[in-house]
mmCIF file of C-alpha atoms and ligand atoms in Angstrom:
data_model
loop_
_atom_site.group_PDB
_atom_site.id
_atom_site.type_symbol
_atom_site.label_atom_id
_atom_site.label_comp_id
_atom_site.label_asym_id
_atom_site.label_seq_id
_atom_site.Cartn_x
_atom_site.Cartn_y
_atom_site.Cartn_z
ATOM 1 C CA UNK A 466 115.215 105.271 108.518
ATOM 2 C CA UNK A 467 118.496 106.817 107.582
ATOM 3 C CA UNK A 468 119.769 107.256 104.418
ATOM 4 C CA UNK A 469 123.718 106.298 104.552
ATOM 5 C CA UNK A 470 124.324 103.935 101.574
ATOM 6 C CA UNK A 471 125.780 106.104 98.969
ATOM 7 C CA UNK A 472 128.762 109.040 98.969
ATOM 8 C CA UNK A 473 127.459 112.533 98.652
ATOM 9 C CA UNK A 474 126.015 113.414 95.716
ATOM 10 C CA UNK A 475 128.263 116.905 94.895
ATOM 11 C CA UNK A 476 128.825 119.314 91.976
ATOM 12 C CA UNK A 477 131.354 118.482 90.489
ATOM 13 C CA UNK A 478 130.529 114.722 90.251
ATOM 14 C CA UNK A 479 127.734 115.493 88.051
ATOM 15 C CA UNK A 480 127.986 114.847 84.631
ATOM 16 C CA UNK A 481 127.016 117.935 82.299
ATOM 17 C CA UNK A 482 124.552 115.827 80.500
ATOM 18 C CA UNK A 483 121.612 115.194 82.418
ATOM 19 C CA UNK A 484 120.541 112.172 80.792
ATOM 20 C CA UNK A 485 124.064 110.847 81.101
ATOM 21 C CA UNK A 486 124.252 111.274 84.754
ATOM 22 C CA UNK A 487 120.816 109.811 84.763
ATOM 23 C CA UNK A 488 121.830 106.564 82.761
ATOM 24 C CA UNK A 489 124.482 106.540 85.385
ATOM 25 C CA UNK A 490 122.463 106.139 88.082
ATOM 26 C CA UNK A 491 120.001 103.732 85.821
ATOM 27 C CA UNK A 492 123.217 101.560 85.361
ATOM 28 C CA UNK A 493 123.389 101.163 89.072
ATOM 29 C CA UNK A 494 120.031 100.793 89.556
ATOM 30 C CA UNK A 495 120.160 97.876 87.456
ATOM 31 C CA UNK A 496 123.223 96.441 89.444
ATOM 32 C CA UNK A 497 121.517 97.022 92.572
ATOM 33 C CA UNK A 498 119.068 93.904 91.548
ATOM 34 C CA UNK A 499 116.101 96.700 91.467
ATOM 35 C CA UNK A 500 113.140 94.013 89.628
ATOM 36 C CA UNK A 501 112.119 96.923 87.552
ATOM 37 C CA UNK A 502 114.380 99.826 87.665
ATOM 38 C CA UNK A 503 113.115 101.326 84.669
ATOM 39 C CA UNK A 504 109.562 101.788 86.062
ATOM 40 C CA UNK A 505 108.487 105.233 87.093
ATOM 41 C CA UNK A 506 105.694 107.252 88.007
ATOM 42 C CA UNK A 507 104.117 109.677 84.948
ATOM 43 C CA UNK A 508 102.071 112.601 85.849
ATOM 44 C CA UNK A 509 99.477 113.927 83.431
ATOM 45 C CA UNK A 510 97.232 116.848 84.015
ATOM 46 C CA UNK A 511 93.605 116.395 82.614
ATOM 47 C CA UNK A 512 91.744 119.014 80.793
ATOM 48 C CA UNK A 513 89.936 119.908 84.171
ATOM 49 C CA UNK A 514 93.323 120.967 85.384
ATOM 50 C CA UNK A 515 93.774 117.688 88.256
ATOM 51 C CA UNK A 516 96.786 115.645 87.792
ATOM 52 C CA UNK A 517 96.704 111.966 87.613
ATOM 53 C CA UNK A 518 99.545 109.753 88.315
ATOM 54 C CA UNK A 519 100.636 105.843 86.509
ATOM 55 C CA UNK A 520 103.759 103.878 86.510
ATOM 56 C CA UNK A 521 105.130 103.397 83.323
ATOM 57 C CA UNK A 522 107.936 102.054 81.884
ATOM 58 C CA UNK A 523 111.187 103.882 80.414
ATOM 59 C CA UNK A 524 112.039 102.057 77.413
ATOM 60 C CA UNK A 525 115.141 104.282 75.916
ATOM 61 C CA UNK A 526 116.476 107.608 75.269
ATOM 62 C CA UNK A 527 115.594 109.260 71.617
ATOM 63 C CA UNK A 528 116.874 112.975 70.377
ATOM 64 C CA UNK A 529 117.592 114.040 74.419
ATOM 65 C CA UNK A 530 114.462 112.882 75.536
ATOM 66 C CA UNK A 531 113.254 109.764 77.529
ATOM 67 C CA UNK A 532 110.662 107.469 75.918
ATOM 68 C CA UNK A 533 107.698 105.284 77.310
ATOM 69 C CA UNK A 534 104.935 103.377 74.912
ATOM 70 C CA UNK A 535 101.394 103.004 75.363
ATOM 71 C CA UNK A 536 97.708 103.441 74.238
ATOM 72 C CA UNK A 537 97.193 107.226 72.572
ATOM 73 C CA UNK A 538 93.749 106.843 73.506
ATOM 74 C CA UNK A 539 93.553 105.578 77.356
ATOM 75 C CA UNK A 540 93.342 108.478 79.691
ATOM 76 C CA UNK A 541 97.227 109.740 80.286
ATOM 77 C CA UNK A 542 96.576 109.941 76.025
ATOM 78 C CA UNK A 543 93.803 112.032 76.509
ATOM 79 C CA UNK A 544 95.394 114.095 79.172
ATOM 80 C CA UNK A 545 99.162 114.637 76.995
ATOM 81 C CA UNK A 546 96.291 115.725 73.858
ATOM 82 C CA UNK A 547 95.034 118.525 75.988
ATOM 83 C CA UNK A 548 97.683 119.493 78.251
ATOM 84 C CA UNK A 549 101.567 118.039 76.701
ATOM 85 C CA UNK A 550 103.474 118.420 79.753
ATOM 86 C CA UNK A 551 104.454 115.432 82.161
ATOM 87 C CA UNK A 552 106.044 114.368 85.279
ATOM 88 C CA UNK A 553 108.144 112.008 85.596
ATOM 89 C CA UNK A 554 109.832 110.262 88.812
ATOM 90 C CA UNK A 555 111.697 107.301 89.866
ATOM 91 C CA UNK A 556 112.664 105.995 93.272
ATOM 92 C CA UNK A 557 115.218 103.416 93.379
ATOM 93 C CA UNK A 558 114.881 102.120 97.304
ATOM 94 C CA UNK A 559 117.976 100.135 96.976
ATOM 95 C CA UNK A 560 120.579 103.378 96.192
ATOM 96 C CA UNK A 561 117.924 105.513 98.178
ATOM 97 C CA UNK A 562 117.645 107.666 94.891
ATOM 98 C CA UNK A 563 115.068 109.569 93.596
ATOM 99 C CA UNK A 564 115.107 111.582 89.948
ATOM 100 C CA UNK A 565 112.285 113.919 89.150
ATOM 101 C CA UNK A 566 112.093 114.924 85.546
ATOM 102 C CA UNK A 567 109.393 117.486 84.292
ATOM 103 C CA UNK A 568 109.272 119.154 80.363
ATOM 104 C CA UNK A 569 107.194 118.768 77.488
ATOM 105 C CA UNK A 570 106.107 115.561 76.186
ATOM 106 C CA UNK A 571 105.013 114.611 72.430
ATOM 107 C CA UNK A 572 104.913 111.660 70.122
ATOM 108 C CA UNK A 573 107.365 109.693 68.478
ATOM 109 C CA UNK A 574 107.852 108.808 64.677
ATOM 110 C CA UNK A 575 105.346 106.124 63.611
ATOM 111 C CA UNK A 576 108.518 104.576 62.717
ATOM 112 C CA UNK A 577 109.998 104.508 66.051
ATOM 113 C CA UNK A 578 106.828 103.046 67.382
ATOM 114 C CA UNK A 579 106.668 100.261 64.905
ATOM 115 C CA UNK A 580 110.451 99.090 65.553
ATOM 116 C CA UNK A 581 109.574 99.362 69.389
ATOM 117 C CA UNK A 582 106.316 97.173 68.930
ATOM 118 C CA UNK A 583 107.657 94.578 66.943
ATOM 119 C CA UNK A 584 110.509 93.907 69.229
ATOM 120 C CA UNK A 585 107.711 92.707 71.319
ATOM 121 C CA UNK A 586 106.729 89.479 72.236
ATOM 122 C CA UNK A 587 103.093 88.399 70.110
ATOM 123 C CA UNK A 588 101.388 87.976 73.304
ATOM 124 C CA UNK A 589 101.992 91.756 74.305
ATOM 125 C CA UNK A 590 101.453 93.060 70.858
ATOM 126 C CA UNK A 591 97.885 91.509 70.808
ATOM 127 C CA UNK A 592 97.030 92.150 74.007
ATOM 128 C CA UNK A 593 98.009 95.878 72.904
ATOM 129 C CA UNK A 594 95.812 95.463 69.897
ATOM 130 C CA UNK A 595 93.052 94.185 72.072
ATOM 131 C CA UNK A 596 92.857 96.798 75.136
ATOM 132 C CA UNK A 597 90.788 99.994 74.676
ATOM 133 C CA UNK A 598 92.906 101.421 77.593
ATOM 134 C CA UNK A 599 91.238 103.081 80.465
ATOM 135 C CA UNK A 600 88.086 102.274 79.564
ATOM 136 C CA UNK A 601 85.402 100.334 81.438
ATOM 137 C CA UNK A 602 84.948 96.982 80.315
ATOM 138 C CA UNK A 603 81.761 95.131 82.071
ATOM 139 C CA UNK A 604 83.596 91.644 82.950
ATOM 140 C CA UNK A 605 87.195 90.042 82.521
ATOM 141 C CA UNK A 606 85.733 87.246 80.121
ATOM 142 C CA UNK A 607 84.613 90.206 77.714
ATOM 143 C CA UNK A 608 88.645 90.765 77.507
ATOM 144 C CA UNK A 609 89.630 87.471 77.619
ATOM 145 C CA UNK A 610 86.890 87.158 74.575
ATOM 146 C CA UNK A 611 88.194 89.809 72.966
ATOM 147 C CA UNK A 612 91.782 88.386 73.240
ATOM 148 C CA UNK A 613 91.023 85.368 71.636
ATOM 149 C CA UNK A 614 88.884 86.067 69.122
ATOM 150 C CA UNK A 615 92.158 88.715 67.650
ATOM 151 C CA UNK A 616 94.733 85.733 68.713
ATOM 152 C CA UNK A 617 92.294 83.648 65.992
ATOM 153 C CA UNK A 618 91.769 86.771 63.579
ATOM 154 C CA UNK A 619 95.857 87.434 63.257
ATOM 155 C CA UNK A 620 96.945 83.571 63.314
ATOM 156 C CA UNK A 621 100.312 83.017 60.737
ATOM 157 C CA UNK A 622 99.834 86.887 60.452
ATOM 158 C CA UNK A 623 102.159 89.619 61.859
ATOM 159 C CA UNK A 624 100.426 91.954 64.476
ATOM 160 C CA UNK A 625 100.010 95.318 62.976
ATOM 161 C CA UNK A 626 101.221 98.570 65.000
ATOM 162 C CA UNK A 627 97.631 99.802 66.399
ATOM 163 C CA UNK A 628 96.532 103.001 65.227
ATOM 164 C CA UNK A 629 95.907 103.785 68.431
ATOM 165 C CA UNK A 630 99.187 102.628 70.243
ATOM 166 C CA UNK A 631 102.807 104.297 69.982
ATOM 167 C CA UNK A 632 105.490 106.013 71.957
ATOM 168 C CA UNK A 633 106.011 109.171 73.737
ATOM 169 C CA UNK A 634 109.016 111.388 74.046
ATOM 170 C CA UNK A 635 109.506 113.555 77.474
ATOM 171 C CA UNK A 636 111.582 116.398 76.165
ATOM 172 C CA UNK A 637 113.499 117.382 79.743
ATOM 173 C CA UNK A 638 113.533 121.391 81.422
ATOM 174 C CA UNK A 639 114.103 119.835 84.379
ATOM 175 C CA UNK A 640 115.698 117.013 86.222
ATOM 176 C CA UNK A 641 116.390 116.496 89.553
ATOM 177 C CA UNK A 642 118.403 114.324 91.049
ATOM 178 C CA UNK A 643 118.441 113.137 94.901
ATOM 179 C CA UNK A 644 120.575 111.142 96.888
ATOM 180 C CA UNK A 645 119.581 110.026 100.659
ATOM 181 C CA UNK A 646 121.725 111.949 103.117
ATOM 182 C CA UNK A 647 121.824 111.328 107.294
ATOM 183 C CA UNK A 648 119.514 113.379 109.322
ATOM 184 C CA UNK A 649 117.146 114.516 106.301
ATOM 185 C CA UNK A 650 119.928 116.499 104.903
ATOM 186 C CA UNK A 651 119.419 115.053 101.745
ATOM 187 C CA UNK A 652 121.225 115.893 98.818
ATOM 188 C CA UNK A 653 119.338 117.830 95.934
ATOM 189 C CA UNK A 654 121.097 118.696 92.472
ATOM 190 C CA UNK A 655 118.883 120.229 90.171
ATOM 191 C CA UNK A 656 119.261 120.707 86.387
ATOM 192 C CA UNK A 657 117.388 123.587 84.419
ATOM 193 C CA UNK A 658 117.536 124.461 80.877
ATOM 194 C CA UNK A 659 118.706 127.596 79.914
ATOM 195 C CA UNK A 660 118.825 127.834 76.176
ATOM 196 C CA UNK A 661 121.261 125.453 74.756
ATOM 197 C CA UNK A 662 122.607 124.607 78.073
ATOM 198 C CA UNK A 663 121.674 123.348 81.914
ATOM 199 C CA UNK A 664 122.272 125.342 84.814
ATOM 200 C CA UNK A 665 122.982 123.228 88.125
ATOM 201 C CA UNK A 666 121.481 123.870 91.465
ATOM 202 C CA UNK A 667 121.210 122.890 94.963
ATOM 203 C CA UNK A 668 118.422 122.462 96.381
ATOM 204 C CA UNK A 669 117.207 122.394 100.056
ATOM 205 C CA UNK A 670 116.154 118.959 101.062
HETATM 206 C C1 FMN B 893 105.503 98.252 86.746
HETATM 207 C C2 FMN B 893 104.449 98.763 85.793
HETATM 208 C C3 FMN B 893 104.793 99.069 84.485
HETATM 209 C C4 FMN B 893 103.840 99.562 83.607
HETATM 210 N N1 FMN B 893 104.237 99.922 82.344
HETATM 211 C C5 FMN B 893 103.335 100.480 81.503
HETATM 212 C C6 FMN B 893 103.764 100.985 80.235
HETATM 213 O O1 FMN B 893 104.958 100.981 79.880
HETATM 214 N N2 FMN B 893 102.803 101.514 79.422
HETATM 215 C C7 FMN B 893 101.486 101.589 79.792
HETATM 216 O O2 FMN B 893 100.673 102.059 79.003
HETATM 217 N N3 FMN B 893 101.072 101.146 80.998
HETATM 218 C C8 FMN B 893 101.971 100.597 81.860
HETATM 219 N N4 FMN B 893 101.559 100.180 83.096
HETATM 220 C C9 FMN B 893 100.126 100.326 83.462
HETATM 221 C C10 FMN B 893 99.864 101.768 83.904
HETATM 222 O O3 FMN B 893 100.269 101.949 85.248
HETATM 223 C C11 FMN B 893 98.382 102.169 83.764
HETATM 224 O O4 FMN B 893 97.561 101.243 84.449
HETATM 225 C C12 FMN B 893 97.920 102.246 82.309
HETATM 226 O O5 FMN B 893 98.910 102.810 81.471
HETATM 227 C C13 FMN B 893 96.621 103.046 82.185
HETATM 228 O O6 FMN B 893 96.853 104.357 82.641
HETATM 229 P P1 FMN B 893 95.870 105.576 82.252
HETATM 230 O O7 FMN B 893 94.476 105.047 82.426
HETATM 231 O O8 FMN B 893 96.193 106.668 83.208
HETATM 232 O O9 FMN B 893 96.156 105.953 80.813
HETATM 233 C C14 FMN B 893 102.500 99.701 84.017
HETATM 234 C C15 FMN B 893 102.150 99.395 85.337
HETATM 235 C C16 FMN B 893 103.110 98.953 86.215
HETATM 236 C C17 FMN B 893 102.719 98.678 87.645
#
């Protein structure tokens, strides 16, 4: 297929900031009717040095990182423990846009991950306080067993932030950002920090 949808993506278009060009593109994403544009895929490196891959979602920006919630102790928790680097990717079909960030990665504020949790629905934060992610469980009605049995145990209660359960900051040293071009000649304009600052470059497609 060609890629023809969008102009060029050149220099001096970009915005200095990164993660203002990137909520750019995120705001068009969203326009574009995308069902979940802030989805993207999260690479972790395990202690054996092979990298696994998830979808996860972006849920905001915090001190010039991006953020994403979920269990400390599944395995992408296990992985960030040993090795705190990620990467992190999204593909938005409908702008034929990629962006490709990659830096260090480390918790948020217990804080930040209680204000997060409660601003979500009960049924999510007890299934969060239910799921031992990652590991394996011998039948769905264990879960569902599980589930019910906490949905009884926290009734007229709030849902307390898990121990186990919280956010994650990607701090960015990296971010690439692609547009879709005719004949493979796609564009490629990557950022990479240099002390204070980002330097810009092109990149071959
Ligand atoms: C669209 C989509 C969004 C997801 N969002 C999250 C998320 O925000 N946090 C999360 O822990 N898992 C999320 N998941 C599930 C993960 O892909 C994954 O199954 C889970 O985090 C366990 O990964 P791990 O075993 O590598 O730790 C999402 C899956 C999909 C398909």
């Amino acid at each position: 297929m060609q890629y023809t949808l969008n102009p060029p993506l050149i220099e001096t278009s970009l915005n200095a900031d990164p993660l203002a060009q990137f909520d750019a593109w995120l705001g068009d994403a969203r326009a574009a009717g995308m069902i979940e544009p802030t989805a993207f895929t999260l690479a972790t490196v395990g202690a054996d040095g092979r990298p696994s891959a998830r979808v996860v979602l972006f849920k905001g920006f915090h001190d010039a990182g991006l953020t994403f919630y979920t269990c400390y102790e599944g395995r992408k928790g296990q992985e960030l423990a040993v090795h705190p680097f990620a990467a992190a990717t999204f593909w938005w079909d409908r702008l034929e846009r990629q962006v490709r960030f990659e830096g260090s990665v480390e918790k948020v504020s217990r804080d930040l991950s209680r204000d997060y949790f409660e601003s979500r629905p009960r049924g999510s934060q007890i299934g969060a306080a239910t799921s031992l992610q990652s590991r394996v469980v011998a039948t769905r009605d264990e879960l569902d067993e599980r589930l019910a049995a906490n949905v009884q145990r926290l009734e007229g209660q709030p849902v307390p932030l898990p121990d186990n359960w919280g956010g994650y900051l990607i701090r960015p040293q990296s971010v690439e950002f692609w547009q879709g071009r005719r004949n493979r000649l796609h564009d490629r304009l990557r950022y990479r920090r240099e002390g204070d600052g980002w330097t810009v470059e092109r990149l071959e497609p």
